[in-house]
Coordinates of C-alpha atoms in Angstrom, one line a residue:
X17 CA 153.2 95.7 98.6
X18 CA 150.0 95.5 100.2
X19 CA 150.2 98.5 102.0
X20 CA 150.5 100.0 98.4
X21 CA 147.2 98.2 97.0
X22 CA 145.2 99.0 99.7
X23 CA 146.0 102.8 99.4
X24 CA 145.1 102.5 95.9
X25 CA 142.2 100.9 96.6
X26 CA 140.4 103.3 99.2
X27 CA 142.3 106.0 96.2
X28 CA 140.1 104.8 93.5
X29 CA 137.0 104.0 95.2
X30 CA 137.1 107.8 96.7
X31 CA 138.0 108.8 92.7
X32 CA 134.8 106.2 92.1
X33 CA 132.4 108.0 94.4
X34 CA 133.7 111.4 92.6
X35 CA 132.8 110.2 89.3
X36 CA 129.4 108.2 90.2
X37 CA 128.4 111.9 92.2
X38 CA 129.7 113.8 89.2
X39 CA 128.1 112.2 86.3
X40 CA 125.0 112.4 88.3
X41 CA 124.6 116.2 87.5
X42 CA 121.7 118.2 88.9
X43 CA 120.6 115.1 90.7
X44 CA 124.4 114.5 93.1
X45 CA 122.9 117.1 95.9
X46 CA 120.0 114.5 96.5
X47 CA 122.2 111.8 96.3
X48 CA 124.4 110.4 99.6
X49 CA 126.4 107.7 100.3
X50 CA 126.8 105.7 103.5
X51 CA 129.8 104.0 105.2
X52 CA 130.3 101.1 102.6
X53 CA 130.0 103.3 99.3
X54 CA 126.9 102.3 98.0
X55 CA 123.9 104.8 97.6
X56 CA 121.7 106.0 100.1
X57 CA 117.8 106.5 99.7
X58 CA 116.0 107.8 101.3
X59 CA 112.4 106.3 103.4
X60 CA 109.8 109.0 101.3
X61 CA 111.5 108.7 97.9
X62 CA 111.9 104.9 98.4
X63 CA 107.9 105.1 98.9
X64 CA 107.0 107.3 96.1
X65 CA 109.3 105.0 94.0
X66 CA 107.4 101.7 95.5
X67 CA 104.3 103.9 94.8
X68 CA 104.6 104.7 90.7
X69 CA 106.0 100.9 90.2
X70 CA 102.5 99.6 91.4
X71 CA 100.3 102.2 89.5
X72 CA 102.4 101.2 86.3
X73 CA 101.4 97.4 87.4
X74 CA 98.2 98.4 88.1
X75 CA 97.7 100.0 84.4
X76 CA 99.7 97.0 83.1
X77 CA 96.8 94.8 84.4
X78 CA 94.3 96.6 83.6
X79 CA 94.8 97.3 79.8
X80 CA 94.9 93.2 79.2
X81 CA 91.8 92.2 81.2
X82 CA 89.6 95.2 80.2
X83 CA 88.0 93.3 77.3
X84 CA 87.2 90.3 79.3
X85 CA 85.0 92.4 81.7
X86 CA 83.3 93.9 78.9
X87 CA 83.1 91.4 76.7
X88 CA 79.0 90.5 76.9
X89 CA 78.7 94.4 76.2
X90 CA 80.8 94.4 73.5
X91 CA 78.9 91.1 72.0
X92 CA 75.4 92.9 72.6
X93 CA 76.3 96.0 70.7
X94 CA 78.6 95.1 67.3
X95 CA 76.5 91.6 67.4
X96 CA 79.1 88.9 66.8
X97 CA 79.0 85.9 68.1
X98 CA 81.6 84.2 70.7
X99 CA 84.6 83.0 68.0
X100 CA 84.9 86.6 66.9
X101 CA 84.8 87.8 70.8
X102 CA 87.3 85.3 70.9
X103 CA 89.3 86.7 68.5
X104 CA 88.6 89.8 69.6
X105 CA 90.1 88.6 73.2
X106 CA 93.5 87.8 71.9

């Protein structure tokens, strides 16, 4: 009986690794799997993918504290006084 499992088993994950590579598209000649079934990526797209990820932080951070850097500029030039600048903050 367990004979018969275990076939099954490296049956369907094969059938698995078919489907995963399959529904993939134009993508599944980039993609490769090692020894255990799980995806292989590679060092350079690992980096560029490391690389986007902290200029999407890096935008994230910068849209929310752009006002405070500004803020005495902002002040000088429509005139208001620090509640609305306050306001304006949040």
């Amino acid at each position: 009986m367990e004979g018969a499992s275990d076939a099954q088993h490296k049956e369907r994950s094969a059938t698995d690794r078919y489907c995963s590579t399959a529904s993939l598209g134009a993508e599944a000649d980039n993609v490769q799997f090692n020894g255990t079934g799980h995806f292989y990526i590679s060092p350079t797209r690992s980096y560029i993918v490391t690389f986007i990820l902290f200029l999407i932080n890096l935008l994230n951070y910068m849209d929310r504290f752009i006002i405070a850097g500004v803020l005495g500029d902002i002040q000088d030039y429509f005139k208001i006084n620090d509640t609305l600048a306050g306001l304006l903050q949040t």
